[in-house]
PDB file of C-alpha atoms in Angstrom:
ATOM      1  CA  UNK K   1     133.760  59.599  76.556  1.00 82.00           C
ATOM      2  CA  UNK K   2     131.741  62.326  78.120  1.00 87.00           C
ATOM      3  CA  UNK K   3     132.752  63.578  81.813  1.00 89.00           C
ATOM      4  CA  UNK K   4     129.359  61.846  83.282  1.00 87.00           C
ATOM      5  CA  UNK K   5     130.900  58.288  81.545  1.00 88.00           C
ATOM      6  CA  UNK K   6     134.140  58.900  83.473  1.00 87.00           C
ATOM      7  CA  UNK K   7     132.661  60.274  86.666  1.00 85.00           C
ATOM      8  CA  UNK K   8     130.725  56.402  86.264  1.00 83.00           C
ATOM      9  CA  UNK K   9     133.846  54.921  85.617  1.00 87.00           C
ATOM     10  CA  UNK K  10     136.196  56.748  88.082  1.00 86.00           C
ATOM     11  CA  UNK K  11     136.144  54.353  90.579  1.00 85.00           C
ATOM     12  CA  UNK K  12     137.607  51.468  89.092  1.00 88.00           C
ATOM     13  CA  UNK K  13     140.175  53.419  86.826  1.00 89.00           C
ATOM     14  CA  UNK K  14     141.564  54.755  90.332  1.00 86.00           C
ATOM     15  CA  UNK K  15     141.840  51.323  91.506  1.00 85.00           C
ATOM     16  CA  UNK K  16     143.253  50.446  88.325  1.00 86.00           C
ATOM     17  CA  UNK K  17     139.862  47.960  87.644  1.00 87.00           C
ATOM     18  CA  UNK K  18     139.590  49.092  84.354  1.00 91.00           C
ATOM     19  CA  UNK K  19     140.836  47.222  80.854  1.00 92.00           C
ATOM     20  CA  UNK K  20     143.624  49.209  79.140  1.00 93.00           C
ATOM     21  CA  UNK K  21     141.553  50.532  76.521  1.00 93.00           C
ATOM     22  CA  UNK K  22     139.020  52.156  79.102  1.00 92.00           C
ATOM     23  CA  UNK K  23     141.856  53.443  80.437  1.00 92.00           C
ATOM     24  CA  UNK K  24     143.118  54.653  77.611  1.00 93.00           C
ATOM     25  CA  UNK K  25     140.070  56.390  76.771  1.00 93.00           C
ATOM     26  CA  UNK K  26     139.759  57.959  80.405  1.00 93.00           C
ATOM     27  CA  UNK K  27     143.495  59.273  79.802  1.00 92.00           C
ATOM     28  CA  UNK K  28     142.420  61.240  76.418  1.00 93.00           C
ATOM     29  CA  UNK K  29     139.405  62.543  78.664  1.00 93.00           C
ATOM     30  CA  UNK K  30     141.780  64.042  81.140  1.00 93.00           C
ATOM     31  CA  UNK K  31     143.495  65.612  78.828  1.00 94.00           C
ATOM     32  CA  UNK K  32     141.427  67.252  77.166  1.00 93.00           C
ATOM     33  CA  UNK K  33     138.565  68.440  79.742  1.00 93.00           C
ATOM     34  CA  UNK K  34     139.953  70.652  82.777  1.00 92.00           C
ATOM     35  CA  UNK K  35     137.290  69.823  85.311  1.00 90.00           C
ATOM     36  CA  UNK K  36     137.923  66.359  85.274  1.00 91.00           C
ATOM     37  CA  UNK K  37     141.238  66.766  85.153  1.00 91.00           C
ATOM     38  CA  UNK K  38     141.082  69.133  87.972  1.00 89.00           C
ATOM     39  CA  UNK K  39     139.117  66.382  90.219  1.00 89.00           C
ATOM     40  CA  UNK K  40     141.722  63.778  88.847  1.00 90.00           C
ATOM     41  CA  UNK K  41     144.137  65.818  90.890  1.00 89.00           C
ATOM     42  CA  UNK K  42     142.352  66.768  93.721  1.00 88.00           C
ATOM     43  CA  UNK K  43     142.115  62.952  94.567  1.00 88.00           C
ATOM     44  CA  UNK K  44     145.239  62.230  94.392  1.00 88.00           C
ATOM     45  CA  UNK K  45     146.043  65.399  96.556  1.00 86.00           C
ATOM     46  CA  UNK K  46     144.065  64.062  98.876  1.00 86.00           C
ATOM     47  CA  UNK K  47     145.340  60.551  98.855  1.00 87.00           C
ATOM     48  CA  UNK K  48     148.867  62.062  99.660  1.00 87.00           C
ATOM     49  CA  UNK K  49     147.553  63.897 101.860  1.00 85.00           C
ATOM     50  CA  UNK K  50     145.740  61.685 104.000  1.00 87.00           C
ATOM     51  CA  UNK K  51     148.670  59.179 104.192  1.00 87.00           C
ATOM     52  CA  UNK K  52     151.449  61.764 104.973  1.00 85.00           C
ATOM     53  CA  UNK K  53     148.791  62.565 108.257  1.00 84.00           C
ATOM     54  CA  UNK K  54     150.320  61.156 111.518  1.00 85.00           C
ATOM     55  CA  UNK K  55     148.460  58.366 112.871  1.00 88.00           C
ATOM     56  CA  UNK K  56     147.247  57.317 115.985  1.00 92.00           C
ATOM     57  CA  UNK K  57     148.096  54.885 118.265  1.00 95.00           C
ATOM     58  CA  UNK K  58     146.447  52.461 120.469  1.00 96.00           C
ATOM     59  CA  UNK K  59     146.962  54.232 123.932  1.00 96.00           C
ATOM     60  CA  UNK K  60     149.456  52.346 126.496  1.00 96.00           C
ATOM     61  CA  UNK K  61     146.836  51.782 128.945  1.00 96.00           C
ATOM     62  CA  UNK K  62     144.434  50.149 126.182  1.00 96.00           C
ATOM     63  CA  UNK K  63     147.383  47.849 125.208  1.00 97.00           C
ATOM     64  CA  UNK K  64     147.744  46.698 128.955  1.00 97.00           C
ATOM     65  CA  UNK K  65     144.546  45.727 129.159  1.00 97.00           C
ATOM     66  CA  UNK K  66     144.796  43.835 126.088  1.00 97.00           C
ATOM     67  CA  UNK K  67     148.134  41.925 126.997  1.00 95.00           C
ATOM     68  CA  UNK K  68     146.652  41.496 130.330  1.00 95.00           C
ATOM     69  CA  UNK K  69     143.695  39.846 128.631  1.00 95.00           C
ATOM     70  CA  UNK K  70     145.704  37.160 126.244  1.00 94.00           C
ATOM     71  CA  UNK K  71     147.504  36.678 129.597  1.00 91.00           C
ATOM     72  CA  UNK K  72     144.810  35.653 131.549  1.00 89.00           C
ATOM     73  CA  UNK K  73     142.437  33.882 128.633  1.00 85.00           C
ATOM     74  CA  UNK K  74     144.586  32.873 126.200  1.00 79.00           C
ATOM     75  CA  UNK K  75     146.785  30.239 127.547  1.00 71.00           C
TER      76      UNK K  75
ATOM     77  CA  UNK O   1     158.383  25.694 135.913  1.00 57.00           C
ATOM     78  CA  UNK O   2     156.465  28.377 133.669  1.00 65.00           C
ATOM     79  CA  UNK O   3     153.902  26.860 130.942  1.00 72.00           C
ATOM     80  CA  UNK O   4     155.088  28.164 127.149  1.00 76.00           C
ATOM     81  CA  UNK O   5     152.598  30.479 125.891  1.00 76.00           C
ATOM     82  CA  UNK O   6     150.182  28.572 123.372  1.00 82.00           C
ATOM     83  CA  UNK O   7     150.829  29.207 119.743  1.00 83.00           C
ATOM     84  CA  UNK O   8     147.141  31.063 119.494  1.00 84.00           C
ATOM     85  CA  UNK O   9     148.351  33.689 122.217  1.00 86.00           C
ATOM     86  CA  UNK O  10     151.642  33.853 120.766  1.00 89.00           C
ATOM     87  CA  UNK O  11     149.833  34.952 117.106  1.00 90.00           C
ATOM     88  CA  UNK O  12     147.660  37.026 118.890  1.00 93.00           C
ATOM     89  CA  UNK O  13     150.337  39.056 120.711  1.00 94.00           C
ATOM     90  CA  UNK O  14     152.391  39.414 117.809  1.00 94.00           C
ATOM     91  CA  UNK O  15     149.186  40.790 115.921  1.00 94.00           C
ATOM     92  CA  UNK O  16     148.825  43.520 119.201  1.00 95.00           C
ATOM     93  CA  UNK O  17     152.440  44.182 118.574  1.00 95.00           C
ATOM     94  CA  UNK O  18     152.146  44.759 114.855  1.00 95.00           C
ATOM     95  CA  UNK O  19     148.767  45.828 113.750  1.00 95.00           C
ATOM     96  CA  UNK O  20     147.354  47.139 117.155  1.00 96.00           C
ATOM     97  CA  UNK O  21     148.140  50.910 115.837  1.00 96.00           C
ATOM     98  CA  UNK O  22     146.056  50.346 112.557  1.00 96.00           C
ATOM     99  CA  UNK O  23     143.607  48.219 113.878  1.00 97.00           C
ATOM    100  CA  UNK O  24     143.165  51.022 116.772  1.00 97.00           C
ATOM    101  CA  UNK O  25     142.964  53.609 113.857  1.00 96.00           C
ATOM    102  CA  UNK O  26     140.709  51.587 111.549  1.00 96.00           C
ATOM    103  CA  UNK O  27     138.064  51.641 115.144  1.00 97.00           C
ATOM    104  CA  UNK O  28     138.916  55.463 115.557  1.00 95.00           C
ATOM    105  CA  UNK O  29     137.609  56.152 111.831  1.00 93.00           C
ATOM    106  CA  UNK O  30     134.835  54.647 112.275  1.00 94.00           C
ATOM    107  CA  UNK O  31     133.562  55.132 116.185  1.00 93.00           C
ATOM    108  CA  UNK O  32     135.257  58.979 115.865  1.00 90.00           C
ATOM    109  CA  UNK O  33     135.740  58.695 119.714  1.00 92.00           C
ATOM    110  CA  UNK O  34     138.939  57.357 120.983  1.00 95.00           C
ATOM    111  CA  UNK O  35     137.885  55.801 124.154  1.00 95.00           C
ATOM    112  CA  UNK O  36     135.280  53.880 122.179  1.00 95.00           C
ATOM    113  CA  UNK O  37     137.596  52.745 119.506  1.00 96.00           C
ATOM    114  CA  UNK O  38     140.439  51.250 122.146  1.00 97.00           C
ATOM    115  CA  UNK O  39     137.462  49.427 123.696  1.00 97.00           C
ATOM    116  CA  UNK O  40     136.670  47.689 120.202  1.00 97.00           C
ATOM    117  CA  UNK O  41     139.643  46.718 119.751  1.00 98.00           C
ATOM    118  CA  UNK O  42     139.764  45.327 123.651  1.00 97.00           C
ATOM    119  CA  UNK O  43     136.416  44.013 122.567  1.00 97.00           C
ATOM    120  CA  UNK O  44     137.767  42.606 119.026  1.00 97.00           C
ATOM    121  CA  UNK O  45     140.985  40.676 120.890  1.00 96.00           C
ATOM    122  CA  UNK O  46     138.168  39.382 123.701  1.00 96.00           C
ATOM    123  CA  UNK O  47     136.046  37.899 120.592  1.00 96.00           C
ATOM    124  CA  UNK O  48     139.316  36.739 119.212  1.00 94.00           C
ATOM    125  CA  UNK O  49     140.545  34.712 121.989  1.00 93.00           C
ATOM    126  CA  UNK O  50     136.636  32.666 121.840  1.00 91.00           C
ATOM    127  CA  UNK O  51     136.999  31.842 118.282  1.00 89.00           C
ATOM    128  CA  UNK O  52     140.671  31.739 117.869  1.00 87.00           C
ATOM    129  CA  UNK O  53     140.176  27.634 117.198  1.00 82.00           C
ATOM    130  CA  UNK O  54     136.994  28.201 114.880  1.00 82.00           C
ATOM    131  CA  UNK O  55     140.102  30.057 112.512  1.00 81.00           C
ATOM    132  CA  UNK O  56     141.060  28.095 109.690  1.00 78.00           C
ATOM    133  CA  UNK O  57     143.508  30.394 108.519  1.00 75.00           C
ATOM    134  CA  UNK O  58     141.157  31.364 105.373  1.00 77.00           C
ATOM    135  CA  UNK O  59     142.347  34.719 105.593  1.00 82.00           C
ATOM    136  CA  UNK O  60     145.415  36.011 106.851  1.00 89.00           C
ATOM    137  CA  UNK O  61     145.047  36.716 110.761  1.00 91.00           C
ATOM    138  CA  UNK O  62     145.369  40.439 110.644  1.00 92.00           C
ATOM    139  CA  UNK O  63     142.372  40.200 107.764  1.00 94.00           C
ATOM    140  CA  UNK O  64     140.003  37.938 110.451  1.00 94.00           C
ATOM    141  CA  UNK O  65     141.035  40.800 113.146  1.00 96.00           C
ATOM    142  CA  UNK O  66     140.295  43.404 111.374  1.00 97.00           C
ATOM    143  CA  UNK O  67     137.026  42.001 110.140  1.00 96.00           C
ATOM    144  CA  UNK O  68     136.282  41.509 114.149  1.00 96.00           C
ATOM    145  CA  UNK O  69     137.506  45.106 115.247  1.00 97.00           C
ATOM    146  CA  UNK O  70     135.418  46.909 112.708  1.00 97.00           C
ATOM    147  CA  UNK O  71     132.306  45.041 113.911  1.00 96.00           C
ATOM    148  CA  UNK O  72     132.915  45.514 117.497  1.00 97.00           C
ATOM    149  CA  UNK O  73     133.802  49.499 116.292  1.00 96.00           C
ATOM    150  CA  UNK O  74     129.979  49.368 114.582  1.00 95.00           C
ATOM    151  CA  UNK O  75     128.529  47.562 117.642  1.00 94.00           C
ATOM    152  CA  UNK O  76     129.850  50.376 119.775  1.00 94.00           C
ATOM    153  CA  UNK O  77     128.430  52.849 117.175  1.00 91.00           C
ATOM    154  CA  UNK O  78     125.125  51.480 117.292  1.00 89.00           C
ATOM    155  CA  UNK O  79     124.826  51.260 121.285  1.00 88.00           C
ATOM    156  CA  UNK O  80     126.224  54.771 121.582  1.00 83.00           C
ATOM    157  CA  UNK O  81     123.339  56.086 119.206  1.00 75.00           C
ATOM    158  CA  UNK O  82     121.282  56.027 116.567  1.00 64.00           C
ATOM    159  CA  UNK O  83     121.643  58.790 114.785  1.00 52.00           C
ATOM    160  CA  UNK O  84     124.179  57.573 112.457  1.00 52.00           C
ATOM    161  CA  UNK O  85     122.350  54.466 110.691  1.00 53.00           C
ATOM    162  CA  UNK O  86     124.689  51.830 108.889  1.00 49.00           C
ATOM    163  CA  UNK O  87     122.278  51.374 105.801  1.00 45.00           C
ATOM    164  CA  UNK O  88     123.094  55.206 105.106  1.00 46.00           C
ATOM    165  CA  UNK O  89     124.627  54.649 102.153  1.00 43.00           C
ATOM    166  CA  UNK O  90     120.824  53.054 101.048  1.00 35.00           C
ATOM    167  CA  UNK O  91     119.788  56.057 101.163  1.00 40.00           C
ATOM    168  CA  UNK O  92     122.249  57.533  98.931  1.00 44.00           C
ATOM    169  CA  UNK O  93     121.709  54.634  96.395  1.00 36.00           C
ATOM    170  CA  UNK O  94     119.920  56.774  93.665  1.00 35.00           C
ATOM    171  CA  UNK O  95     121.838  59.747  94.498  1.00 44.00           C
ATOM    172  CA  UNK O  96     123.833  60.694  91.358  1.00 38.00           C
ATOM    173  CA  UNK O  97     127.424  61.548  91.830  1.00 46.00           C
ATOM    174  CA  UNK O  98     128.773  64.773  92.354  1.00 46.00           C
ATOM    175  CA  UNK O  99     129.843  66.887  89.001  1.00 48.00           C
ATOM    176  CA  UNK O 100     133.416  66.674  88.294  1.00 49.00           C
ATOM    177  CA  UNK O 101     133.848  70.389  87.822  1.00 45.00           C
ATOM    178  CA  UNK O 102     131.694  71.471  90.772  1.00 46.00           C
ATOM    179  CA  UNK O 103     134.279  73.856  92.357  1.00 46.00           C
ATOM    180  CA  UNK O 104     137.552  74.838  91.179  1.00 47.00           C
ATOM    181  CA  UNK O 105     140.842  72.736  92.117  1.00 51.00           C
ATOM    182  CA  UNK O 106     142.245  73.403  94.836  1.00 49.00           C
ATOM    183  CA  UNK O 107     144.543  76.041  94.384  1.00 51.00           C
ATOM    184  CA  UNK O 108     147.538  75.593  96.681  1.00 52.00           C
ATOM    185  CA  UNK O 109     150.101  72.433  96.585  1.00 52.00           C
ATOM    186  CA  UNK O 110     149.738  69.120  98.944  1.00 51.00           C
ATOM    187  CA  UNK O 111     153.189  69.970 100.233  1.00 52.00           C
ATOM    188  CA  UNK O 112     152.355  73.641 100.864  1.00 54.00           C
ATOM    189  CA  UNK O 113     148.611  73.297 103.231  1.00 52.00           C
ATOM    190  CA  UNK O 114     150.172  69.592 104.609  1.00 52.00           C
ATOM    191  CA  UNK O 115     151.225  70.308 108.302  1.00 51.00           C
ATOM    192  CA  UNK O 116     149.463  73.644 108.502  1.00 65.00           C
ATOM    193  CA  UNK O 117     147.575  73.221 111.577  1.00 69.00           C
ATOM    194  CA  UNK O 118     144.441  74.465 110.682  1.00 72.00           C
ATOM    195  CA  UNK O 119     144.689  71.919 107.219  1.00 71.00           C
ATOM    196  CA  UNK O 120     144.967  69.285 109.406  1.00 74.00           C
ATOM    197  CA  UNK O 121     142.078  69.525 111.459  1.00 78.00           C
ATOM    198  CA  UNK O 122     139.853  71.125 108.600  1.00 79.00           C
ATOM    199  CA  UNK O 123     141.159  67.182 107.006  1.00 80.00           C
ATOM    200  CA  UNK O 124     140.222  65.458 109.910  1.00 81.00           C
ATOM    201  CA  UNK O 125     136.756  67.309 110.299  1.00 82.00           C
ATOM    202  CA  UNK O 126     136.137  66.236 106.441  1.00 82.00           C
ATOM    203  CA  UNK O 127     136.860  62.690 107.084  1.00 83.00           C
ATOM    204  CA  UNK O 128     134.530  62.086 109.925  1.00 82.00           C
ATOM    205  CA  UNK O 129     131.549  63.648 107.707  1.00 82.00           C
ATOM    206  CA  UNK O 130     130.757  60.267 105.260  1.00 86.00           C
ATOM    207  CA  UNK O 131     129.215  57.643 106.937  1.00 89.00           C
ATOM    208  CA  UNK O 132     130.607  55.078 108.824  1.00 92.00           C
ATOM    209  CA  UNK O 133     130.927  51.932 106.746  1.00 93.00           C
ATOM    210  CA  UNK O 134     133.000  54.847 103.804  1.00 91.00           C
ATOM    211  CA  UNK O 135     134.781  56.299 106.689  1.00 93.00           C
ATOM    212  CA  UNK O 136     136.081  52.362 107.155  1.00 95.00           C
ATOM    213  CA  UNK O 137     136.663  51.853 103.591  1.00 94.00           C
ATOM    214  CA  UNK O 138     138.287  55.086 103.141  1.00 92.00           C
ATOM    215  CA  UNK O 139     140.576  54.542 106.051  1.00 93.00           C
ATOM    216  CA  UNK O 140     141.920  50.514 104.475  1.00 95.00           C
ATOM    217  CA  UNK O 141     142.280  50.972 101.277  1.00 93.00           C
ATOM    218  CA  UNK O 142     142.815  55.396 101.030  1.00 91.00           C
ATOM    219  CA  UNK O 143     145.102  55.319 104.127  1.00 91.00           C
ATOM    220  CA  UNK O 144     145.945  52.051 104.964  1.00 92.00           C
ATOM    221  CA  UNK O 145     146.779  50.707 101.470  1.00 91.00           C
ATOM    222  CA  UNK O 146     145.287  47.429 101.808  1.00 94.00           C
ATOM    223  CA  UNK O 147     143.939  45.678  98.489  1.00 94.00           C
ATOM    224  CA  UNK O 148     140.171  46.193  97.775  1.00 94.00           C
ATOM    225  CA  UNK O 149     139.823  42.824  97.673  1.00 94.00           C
ATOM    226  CA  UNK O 150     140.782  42.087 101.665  1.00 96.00           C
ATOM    227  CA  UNK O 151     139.046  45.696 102.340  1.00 96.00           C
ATOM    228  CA  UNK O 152     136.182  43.774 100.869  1.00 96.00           C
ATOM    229  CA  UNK O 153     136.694  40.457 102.818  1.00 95.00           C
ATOM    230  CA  UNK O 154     137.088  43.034 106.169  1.00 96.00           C
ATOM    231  CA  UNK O 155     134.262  45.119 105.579  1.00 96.00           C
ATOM    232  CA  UNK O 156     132.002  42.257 103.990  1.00 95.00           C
ATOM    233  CA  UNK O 157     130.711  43.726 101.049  1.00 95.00           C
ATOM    234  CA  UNK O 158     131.386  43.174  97.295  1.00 95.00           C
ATOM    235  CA  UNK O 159     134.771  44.909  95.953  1.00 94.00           C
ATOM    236  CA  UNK O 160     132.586  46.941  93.631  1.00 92.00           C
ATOM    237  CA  UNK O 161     130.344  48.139  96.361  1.00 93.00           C
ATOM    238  CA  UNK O 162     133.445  48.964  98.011  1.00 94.00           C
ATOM    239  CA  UNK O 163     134.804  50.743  94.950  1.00 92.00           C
ATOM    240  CA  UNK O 164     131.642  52.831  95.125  1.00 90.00           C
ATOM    241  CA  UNK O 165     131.715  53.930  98.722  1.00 91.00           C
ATOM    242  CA  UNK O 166     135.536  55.019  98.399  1.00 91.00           C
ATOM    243  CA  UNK O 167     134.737  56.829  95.830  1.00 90.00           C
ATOM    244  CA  UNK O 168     132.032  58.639  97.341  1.00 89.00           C
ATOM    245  CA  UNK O 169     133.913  59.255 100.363  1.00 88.00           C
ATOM    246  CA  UNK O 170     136.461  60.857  98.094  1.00 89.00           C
ATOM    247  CA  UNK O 171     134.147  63.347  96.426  1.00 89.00           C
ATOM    248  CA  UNK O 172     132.542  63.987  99.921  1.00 86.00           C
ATOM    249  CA  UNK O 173     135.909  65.123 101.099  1.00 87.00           C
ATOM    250  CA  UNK O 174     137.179  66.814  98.371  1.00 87.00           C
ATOM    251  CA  UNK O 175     133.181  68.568  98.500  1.00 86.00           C
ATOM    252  CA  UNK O 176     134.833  69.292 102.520  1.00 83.00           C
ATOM    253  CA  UNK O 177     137.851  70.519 101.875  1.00 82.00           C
ATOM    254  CA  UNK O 178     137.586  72.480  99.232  1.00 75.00           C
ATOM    255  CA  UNK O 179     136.164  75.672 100.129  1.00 67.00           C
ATOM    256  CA  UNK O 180     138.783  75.193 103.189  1.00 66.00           C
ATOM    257  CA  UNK O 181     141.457  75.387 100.729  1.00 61.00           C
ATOM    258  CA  UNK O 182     140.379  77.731  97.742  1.00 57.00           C
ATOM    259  CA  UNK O 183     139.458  79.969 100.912  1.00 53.00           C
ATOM    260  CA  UNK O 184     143.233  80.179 102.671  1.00 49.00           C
ATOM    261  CA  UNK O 185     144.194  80.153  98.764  1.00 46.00           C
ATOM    262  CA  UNK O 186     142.591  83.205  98.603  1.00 48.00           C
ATOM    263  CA  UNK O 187     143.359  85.296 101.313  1.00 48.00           C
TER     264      UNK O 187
END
């Protein structure tokens, strides 16, 4: 598999879309070719990352409203 | 004597209660403007309560909400301004995909640049730069978890397209953030 193949084919190995001999394939890649392994990681950096973040939360006053709202039409 | 509370408003409160934080962040990835994303999700449960008997329980409720939030979040978008058209990723059809090896790894650990300030809003500048309908898919299934399959279902699309725009959302922020990071590596 050359690094263009896996770049194709990235996608659905990382959402784990791919048959177990693609993925097989895609695991010798990584071993064997730095960049790709390098990008491999970065992802999944990333995707740590981004779900260790705090996350927001609907503002009180926004939830009033809302409440208010099933209150009023939702009976 | 007080009138019970119907069983729609009752599923509809309990969905505030337990998905109004996510559903509130899902319209804040997208809109980038918090008093625009509480309003579509105000705008989301006010569509909600018209259809609430036109739901047939296809999809979970949470799914059908979040389906309704991200339009009203893309309605907002689109009255707000033009500038950010949702057939941008069109235009990036033929585009081919970034090189793997284009930049070095980052160079310092997850744990190490996590809750350094200036990591954290060089990460939150990064994720507002794809466009909006990646920004959305990034946020369900990169953040949120949710199977591409109801990302899909929420977003509309085909799970391959979504496949596609994660993953360029994923290069475009690793493309972000990594100059960030190889920089404060390096100094």
């Amino acid at each position: 598999m050359k690094c263009n193949e896996l770049l194709q084919r990235f996608a659905e190995y990382a959402d784990g879309a791919l048959p177990d001999d693609l993925c097989t394939e895609i695991a010798r890649h990584l071993e064997r070719c730095p960049p790709c392994a390098d990008l491999e990681r970065d992802l999944k950096d990333l995707q740590r990352m981004c779900r260790e973040q705090p996350r927001p939360c609907l503002p009180d006053e926004a939830r009033r409203r809302i409440e208010q709202l099933l209150k009023d039409r939702c009976r | 004597m007080t009138e019970a509370p119907s069983p729609a408003r009752q599923a509809l409160e309990a969905a505030l209660r337990e998905e109004g934080d996510r559903l509130y962040g899902l319209a804040l990835r997208v809109t980038r403007n918090p008093d625009m994303a509480a309003d579509a999700v105000h705008d989301g449960f006010a569509a909600a309560i018209e259809k609430i008997d036109d739901f047939r329980g296809d999809s979970a409720l949470s799914t059908w909400l979040y389906r309704i939030v991200f339009r009203k979040a893309i309605d907002l978008l689109r009255k707000r301004s033009r500038e950010e058209p949702l057939s941008d990723e069109d235009a990036e059809a033929g585009r081919p995909d970034e090189a793997p090896g284009r930049g070095s790894a980052w160079s310092r650990p997850p744990d190490e640049i996590l809750f350094d300030r200036e990591s954290t809003e060089a990460l939150e500048q990064a994720l507002s730069t794809p466009p909006a309908v990646q920004r959305a898919a990034f946020e369900l299934r990169e953040v949120e978890q949710r199977p591409t399959d109801e990302v899909a279902e929420i977003l509309n699309l085909p799970p391959a397209t979504v496949r596609v725009y994660l993953h360029r959302a994923r290069l475009k922020l690793r493309a972000a953030l990594g100059p960030h990071f190889r920089e404060a590596a390096s100094s």
